[in-house]
XYZ file of C-alpha atoms in Angstrom:
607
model
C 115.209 115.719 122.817
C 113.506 113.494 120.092
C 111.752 110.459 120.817
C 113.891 107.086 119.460
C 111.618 106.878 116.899
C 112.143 110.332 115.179
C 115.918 110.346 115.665
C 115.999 107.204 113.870
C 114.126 108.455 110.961
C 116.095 111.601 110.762
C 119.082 110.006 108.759
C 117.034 107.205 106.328
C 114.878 110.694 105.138
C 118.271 113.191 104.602
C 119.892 109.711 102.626
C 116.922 109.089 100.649
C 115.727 113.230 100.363
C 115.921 112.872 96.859
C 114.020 110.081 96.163
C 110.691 112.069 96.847
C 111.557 114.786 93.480
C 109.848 113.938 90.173
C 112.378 112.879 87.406
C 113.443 116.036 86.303
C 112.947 118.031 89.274
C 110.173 120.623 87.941
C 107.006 120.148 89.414
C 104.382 117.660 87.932
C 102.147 118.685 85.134
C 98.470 118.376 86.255
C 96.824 114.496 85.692
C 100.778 113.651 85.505
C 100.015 111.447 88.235
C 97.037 108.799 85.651
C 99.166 105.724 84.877
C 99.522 105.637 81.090
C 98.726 102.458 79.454
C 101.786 100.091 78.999
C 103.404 99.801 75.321
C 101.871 97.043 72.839
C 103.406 95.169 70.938
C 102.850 96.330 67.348
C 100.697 93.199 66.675
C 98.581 94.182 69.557
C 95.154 95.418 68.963
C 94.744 98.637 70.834
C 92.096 98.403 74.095
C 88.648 98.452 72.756
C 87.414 100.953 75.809
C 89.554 103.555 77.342
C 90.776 103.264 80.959
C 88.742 104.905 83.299
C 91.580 106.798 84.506
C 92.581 108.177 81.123
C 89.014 109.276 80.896
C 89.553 111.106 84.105
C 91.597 113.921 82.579
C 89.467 114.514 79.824
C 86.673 115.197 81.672
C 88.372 117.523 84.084
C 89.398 119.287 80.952
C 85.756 118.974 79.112
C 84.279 121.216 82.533
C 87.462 123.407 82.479
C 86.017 124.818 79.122
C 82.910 125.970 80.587
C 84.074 127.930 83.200
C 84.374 131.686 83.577
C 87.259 133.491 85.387
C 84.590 134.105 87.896
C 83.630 130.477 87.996
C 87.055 129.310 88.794
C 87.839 132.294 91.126
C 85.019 130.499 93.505
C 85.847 127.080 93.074
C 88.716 128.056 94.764
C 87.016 129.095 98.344
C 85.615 126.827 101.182
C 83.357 128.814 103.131
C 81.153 128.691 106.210
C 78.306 130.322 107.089
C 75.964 130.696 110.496
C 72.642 129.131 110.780
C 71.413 125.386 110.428
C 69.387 126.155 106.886
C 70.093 127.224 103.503
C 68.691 130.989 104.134
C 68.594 133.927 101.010
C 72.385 134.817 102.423
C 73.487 131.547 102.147
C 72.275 131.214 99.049
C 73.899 134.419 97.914
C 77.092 132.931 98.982
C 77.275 129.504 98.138
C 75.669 129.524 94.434
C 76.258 133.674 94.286
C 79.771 132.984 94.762
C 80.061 129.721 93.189
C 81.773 128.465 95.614
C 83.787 125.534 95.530
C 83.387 124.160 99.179
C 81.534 124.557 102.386
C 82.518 123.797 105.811
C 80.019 122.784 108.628
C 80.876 123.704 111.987
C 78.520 122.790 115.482
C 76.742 125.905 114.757
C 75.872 124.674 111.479
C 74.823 121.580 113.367
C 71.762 120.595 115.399
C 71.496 116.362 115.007
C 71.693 114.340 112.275
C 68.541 114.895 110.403
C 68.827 118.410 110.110
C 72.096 118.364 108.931
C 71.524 115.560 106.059
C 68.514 118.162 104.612
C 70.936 121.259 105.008
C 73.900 119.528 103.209
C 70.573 118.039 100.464
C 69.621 121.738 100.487
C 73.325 123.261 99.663
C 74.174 120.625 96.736
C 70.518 121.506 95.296
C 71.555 125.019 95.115
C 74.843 124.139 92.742
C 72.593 121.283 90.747
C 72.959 123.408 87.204
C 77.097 123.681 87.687
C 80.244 122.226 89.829
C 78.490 120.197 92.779
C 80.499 121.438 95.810
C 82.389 120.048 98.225
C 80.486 119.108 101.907
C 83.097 119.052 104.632
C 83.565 119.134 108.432
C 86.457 117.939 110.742
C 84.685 114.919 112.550
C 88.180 113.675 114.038
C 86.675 112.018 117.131
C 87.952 112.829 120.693
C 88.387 116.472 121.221
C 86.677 117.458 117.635
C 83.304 116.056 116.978
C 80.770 118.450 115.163
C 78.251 115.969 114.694
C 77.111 113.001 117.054
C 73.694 112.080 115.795
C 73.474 109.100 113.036
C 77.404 108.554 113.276
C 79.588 106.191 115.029
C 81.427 109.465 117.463
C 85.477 107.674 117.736
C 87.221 108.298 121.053
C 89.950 109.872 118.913
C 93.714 109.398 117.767
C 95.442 108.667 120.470
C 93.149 106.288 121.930
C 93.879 104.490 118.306
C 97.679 104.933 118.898
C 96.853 103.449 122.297
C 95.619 100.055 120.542
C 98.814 100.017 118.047
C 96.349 98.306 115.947
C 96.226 99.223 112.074
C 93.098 97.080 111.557
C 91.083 99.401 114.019
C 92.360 102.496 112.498
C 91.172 101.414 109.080
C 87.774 100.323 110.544
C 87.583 103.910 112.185
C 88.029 105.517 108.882
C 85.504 103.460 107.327
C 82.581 103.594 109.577
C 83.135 107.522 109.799
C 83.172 107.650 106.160
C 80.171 105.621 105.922
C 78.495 107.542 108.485
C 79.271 111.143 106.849
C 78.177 110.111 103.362
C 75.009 108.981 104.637
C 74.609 112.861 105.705
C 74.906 113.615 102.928
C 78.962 115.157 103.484
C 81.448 114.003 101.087
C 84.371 115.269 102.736
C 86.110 115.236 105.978
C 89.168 117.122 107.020
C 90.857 114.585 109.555
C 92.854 112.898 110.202
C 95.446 114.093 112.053
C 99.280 113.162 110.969
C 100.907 115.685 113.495
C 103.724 113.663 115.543
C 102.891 115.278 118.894
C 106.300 115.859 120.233
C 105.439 118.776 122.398
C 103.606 117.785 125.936
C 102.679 121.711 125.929
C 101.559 121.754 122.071
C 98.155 123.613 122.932
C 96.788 122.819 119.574
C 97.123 119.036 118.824
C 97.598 116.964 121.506
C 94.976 113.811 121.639
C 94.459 114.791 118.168
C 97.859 112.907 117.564
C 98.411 109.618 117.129
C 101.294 109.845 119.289
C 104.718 111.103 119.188
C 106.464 108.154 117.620
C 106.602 109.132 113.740
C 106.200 105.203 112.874
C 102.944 104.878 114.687
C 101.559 107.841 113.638
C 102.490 106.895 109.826
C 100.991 103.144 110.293
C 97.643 104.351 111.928
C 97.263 107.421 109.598
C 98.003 105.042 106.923
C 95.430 102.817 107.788
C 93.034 105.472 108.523
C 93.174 107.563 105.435
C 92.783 104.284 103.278
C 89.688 103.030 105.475
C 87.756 106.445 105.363
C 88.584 106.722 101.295
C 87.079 103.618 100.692
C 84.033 104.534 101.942
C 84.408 107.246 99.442
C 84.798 110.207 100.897
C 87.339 113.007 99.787
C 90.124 112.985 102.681
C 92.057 115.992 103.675
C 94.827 115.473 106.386
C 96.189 117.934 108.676
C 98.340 120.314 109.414
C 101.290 119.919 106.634
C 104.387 120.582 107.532
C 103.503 119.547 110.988
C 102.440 120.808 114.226
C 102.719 118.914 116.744
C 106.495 120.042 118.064
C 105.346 123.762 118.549
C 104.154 125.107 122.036
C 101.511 128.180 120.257
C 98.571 127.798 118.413
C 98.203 129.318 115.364
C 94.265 130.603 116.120
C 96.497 133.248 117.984
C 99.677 133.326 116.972
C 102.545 132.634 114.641
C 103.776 128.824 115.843
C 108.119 129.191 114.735
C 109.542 125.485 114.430
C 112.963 125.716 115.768
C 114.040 122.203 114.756
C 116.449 121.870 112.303
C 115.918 120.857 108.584
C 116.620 117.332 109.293
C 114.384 117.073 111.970
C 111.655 118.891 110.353
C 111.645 116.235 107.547
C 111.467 113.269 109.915
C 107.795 114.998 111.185
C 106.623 114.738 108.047
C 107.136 110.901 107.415
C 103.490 110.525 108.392
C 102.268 112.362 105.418
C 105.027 111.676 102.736
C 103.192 107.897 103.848
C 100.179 108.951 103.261
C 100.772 110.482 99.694
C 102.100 106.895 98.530
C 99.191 105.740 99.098
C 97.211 107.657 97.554
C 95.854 110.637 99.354
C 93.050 113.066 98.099
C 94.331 115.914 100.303
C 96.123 117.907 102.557
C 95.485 121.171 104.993
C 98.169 123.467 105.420
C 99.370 124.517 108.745
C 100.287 128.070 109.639
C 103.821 127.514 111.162
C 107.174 128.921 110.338
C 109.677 126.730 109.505
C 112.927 128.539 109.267
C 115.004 125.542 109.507
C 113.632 124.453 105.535
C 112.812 127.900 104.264
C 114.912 130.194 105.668
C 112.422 132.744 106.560
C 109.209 133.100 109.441
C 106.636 133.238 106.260
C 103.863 130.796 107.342
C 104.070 127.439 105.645
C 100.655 128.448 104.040
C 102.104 131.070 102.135
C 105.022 129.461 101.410
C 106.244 127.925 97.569
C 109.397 126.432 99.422
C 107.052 124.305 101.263
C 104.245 123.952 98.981
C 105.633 123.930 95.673
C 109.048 122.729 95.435
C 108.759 120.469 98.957
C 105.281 119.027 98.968
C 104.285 119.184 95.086
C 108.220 118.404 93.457
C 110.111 116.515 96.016
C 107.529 114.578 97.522
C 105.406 113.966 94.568
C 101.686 115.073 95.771
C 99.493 116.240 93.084
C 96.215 115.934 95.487
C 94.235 119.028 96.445
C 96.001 121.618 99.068
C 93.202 123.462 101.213
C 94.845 125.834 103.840
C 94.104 126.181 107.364
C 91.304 128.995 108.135
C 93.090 132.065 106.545
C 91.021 134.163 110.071
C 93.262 132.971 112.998
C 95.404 135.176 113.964
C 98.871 133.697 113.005
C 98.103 135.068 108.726
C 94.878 137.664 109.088
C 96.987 139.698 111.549
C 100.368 139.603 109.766
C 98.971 139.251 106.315
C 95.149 140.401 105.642
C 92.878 137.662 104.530
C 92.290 138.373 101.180
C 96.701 139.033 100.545
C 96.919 136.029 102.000
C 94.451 134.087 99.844
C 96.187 135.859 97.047
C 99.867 134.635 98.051
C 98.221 130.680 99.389
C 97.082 130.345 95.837
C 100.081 131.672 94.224
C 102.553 129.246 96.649
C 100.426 126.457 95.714
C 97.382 126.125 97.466
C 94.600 125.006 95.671
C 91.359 126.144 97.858
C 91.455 128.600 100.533
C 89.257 128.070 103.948
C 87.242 131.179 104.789
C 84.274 129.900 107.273
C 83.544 133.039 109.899
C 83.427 136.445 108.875
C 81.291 137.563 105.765
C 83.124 140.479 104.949
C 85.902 138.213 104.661
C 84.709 136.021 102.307
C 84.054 139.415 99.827
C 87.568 140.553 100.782
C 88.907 137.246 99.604
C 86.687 136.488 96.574
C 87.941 140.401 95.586
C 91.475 139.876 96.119
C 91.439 136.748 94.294
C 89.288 138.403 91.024
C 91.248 141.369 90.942
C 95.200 139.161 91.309
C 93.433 136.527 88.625
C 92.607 139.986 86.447
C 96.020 141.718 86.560
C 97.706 138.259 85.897
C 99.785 138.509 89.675
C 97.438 135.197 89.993
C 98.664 133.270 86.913
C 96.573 131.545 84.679
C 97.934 128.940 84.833
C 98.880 128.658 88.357
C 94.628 129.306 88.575
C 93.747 126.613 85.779
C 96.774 124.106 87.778
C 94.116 124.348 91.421
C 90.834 124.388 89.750
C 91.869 121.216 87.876
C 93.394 119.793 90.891
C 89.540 120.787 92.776
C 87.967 119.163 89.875
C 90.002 116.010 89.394
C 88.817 115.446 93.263
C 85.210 116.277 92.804
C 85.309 113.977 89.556
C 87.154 110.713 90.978
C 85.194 110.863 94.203
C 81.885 110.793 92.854
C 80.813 114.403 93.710
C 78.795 114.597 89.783
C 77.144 111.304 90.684
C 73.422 111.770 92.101
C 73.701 110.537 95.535
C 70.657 108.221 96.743
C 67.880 110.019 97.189
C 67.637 112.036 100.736
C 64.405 110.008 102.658
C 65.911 106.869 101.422
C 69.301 107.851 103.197
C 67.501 108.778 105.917
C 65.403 105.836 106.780
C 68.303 103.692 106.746
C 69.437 103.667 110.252
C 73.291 103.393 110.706
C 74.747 100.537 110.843
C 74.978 98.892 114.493
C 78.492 97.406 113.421
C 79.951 101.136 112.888
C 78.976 101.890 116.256
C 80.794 99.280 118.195
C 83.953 100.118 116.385
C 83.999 102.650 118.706
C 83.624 100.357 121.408
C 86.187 98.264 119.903
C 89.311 101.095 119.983
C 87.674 102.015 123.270
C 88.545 98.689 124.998
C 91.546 97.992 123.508
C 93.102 101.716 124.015
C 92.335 101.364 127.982
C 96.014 101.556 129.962
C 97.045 100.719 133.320
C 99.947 103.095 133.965
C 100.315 102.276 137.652
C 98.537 100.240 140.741
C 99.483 99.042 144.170
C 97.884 95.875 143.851
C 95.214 96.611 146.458
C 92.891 99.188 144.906
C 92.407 97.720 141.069
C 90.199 96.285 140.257
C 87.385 97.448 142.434
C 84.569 95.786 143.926
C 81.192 96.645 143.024
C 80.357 96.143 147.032
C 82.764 99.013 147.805
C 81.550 102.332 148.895
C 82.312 104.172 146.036
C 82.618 108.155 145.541
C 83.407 109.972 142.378
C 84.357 113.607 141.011
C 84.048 113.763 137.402
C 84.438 116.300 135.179
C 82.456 113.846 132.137
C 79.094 113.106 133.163
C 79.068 109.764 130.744
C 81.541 108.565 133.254
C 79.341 109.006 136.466
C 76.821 106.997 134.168
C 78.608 104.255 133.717
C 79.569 103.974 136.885
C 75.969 104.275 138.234
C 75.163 101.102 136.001
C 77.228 99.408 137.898
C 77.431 100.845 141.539
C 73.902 102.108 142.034
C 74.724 103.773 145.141
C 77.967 105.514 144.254
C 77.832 109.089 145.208
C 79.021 111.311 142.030
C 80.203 115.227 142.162
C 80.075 116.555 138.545
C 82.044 119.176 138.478
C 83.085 121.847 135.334
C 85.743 120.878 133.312
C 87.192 124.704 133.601
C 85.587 126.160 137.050
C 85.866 129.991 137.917
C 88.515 130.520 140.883
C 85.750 131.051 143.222
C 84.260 127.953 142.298
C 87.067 126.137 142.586
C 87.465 126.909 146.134
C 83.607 125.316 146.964
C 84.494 121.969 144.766
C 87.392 121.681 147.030
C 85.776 121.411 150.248
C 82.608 119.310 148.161
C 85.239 116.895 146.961
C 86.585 116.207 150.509
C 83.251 115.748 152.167
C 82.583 113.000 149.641
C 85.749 111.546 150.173
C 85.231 111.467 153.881
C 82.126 109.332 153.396
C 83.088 106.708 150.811
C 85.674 103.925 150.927
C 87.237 104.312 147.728
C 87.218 107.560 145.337
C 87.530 108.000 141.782
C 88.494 110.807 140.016
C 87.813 111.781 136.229
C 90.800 114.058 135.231
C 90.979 115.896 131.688
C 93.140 118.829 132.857
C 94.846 120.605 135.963
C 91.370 121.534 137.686
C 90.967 117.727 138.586
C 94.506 117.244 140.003
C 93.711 119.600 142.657
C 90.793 117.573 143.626
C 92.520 114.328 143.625
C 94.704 116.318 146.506
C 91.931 117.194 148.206
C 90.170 113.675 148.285
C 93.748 111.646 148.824
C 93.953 114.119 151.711
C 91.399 112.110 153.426
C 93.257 109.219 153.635
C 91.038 107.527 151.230
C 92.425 105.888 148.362
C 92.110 107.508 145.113
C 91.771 105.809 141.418
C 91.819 108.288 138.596
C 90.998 108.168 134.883
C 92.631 110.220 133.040
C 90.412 111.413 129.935
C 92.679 113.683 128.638
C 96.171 114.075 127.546
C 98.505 111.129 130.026
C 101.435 113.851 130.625
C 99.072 115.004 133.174
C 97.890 111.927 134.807
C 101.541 111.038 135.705
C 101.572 114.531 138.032
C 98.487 112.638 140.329
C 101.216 111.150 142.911
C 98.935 110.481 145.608
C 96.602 107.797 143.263
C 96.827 104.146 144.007
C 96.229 103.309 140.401
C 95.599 105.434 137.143
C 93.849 104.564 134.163
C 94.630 106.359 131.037
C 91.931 106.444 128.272
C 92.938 109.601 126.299
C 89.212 110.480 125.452
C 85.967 111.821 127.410
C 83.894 110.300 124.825
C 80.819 107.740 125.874
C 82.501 104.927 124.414
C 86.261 105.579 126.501
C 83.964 106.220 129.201
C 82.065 103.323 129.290
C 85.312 101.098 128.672
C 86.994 102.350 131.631
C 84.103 101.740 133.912
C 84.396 98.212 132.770
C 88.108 97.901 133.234
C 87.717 99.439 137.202
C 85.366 96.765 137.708
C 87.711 94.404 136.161
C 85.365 93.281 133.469
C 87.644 93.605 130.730
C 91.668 94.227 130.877
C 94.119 96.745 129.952
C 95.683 96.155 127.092
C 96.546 99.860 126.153
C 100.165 100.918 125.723
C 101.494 104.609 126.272
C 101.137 105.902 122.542
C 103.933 109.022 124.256
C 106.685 109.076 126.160
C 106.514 110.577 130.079
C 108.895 111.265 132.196
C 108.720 108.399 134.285
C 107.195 106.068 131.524
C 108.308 105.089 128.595
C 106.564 105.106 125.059
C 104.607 101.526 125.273
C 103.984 101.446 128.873
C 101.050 99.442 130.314
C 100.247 97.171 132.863
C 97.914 94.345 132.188
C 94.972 93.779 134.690
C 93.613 90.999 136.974
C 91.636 88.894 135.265
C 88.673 90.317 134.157
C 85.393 89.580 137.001
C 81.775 89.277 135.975
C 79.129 91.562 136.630
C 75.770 92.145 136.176
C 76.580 95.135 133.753
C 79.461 93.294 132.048
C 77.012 90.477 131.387
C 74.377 92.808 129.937
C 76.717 94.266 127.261
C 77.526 90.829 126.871
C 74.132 89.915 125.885
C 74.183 92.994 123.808
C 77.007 92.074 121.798
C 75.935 88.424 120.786
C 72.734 90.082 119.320
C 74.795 92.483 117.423
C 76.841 89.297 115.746
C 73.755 87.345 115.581
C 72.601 89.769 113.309
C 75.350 90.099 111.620
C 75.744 86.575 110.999
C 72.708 86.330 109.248
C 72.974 89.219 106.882
């Protein structure tokens, strides 16, 4: 069953389905979507100085006449590559290839610094043609490739937690401030899957939530707050994802919903394209309830042509999913499917592990583009699209120079955006009045899987006796943490228990076993945090970052309250659950941060 939300969406989007489709129902021409200029009268003197977005398309069309087959065959590919430095191989494949992307991953990766010179060193190597694009997916939460230099979010549904648009659009803009200081120009986040599914394997946190307005307001917000920093925003996965129970790295995820309900998922990005988005990811899911068929969405021109570009309008850059998981290189090959992405209506393809696949897809893609099975047109239509992006975000603009970038620390105020979502997303789903807020005199005893959280709880409680323990232990290990966990239950008056999946319920058992009352913090997704039955009270923060961490220390302590709502339904709780805390008790730490924050104003103040 459908959350309220979703069902109520269902019949506005069938009423209005038509709405979305250009005028005469064939897809847009490319640069269809510049505003002309409005009729003059014929007295009028014609503008002296052309609109900047008229000049747009003749630019695009200016580089379009310098480019060989082969030149527009690579602008087509985002890549990735091993290594933290641009070595003769990279080289080979980023200006060999012409490529017209490349993806860092956290094996690309080593702190900010580094990765800054890398991304210098890959735009030098494209200085003399098309400056490529410089992505990563730096969601926050559970996706976070680089943590040095940047404000690191808790993630989406600590956002959806908040319900607060204004934070969502601050999170987009310090990230995007952050990343273009490293030199990256664009990131592929955020997630706009509704996550409907409490066993979706793949999205999860990522989600805003599983109420389709939310997710559209946030996303909203988001998108417009991360483009204004100016950086090139792709959001994920389009159709949706977030109702299926597989992920696609393995498999092929089949949405069984029907059409209807399939187009209420997608509010979140039909949203997002009014507003004005650069771009969207494909996601490899079957949706047999628009198309018909199990052919991946990816591959798909009922979902990318004649839903996404004519009936809801987009004319942005399409980038697929990675064309290696499982769900297309199995079924498909990697360099067919490139072949039949492009040909649906994808305008880049994402290639970032193998290096044989990269050659089997830059091949594929010559030889279709040579025997015309890759239209001209169709080729010309994405590498206009590609350059259209590059062009109106500023990619042919020198950036300032590296060492200046880099001796400009980041801004303090980015940073304690994080802190911001992180205090506000904090949610009491239950207590029994006696055990929350605790006292920093109490003999405390924790089990965490997050070592940030024993941390801040050590600020705090100086004495507090903390098991770390792995966040996915071996069965054998298991067994020992069992026993550990109850021994440091036995001597303590109160325990706490970090939870981010099933391995910590089992020690919240063990330690409520005791007789001791248990308080957990759930980190992860809050399905699971209802299942811990034997806790007095449980705090959900939906994220095992340092700033979620840090927030919920201070709301156990009653520092600050809990003014989090449930951003999901459970089956006990409702969607906007949350219980508001005692009022919130000084301590020593609170009073520090305290301290910290009025300098951080004070400075702000005066600039």
């Amino acid at each position: 069953m459908f959350p309220r939300p979703l069902r109520a969406l269902i019949l506005s989007l069938v009423l209005c389905s038509g709405a979305c489709a250009t005028t005469s129902g064939q897809p847009e021409a490319a640069g269809a979507h510049e505003p002309q200029p409005p009729t003059q009268p014929e007295e009028a003197p014609a503008p002296a100085v052309p609109l900047v977005e008229d000049a747009l398309p003749a630019r695009v069309e200016r580089l379009m006449v310098g480019l060989s087959l082969e030149d527009k065959v690579g602008q087509l590919m985002m890549v990735g590559f091993g290594g933290t430095e641009v070595t003769e191989s990279v080289e080979a494949l980023v200006r060999g290839r012409r490529v017209g992307g490349v993806c860092l991953f956290k094996r690309n990766i080593a702190n900010g610094e580094q990765v800054a010179r890398l991304n210098d060193g890959l735009r030098r190597l494209l200085a003399d043609g098309i400056p490529p694009f410089l992505a990563l997916d730096q969601e926050g939460g559970n996706v976070v490739r680089v943590r040095d230099g940047v404000v690191v979010l808790p993630g989406n549904m600590a956002l959806g937690a908040t319900r607060s648009a204004e934070l969502a659009y601050a999170a987009g803009l310090a990230q995007g401030e952050d990343l273009k200081r490293l030199g990256f120009n664009m990131n592929l986040a955020p997630v706009l899957d509704v996550n409907l599914n409490p066993r979706n394997p793949v999205i999860g946190i990522r989600s805003y939530g599983d109420s389709v307005p939310l997710v559209s307001e946030l996303g909203r917000a988001f998108v417009r707050g991360q483009q204004d920093a100016g950086l090139v925003t792709v959001a994920k996965h389009f159709p949706g994802h977030g109702s299926t129970d597989t992920d696609s790295h393995t498999a092929l995820p089949i949405m069984s919903e029907s059409r209807e309900e399939v187009l209420a998922q997608m509010e979140p990005f039909r949203a997002v394209i009014q507003d004005g988005l650069d771009g969207l990811m494909t996601a490899h899911v079957a949706v047999p309830g628009l198309t018909g068929d199990d052919l991946p969405a990816t591959l798909h021109p009922q979902v990318l042509d004649r839903l996404l570009r004519q009936r809801l309008g987009f004319d942005g850059l399409v980038l697929t999913d990675e064309l290696e998981m499982d769900a297309i290189a199995q079924r498909y090959g990697v360099g067919r499917a490139a072949v039949m992405a492009v040909k649906a209506g994808a305008d880049m393809v994402l290639v970032p592990w193998r290096a044989e696949k990269k050659t089997e897809v830059y091949e594929a893609l010559m030889t279709a583009a040579w025997s015309g099975e890759l239209p001209r047109t169709r080729l010309d239509e994405a590498v206009r699209r590609i350059l259209s992006s590059k062009v109106r975000r500023g990619l042919f603009e020198q950036p300032p120079l590296l060492e200046e970038r880099l001796a400009t620390p980041p801004s303090p105020e980015n940073a304690e955006v994080a802190h911001r979502i992180a205090r506000a997303a904090v949610t009491l789903l239950r207590t029994d009045g006696k055990h929350f807020p605790l006292s920093t005199g109490t003999r405390l005893g924790l089990i965490t899987p997050e070592h940030s959280l024993g941390e801040a709880i050590l600020e705090r409680v100086p004495g507090a006796q903390v098991l770390n323990v792995p966040a996915w232990p071996t069965l054998a290990r298991r067994s020992v943490l069992r026993q550990q966990a109850r021994r440091l239950a036995l001597s303590a008056d109160v325990v706490v228990v970090g939870v981010i999946n099933s391995r910590q319920l089992e020690l919240v058992t063990m330690a409520a076993a005791t007789g001791r009352p248990v308080v957990v913090v759930s980190m992860g997704l809050p399905y699971l945090a209802e299942q811990a039955d034997e806790a007095r009270a449980v705090l959900a923060i939906y994220s095992h970052q340092p700033a979620a961490t840090e927030a919920a220390a201070a709301a156990l302590f009653g520092e600050i309250g809990t003014p989090g709502r449930l951003p999901v339904g459970l089956n006990r709780l409702a969607f906007g659950h949350g219980l508001e805390s005692p009022g919130p008790r000084r301590t020593a730490a609170a009073q520090k941060k305290q301290d910290g924050d009025t300098v951080i104003r004070s400075e702000r103040d005066a600039r």
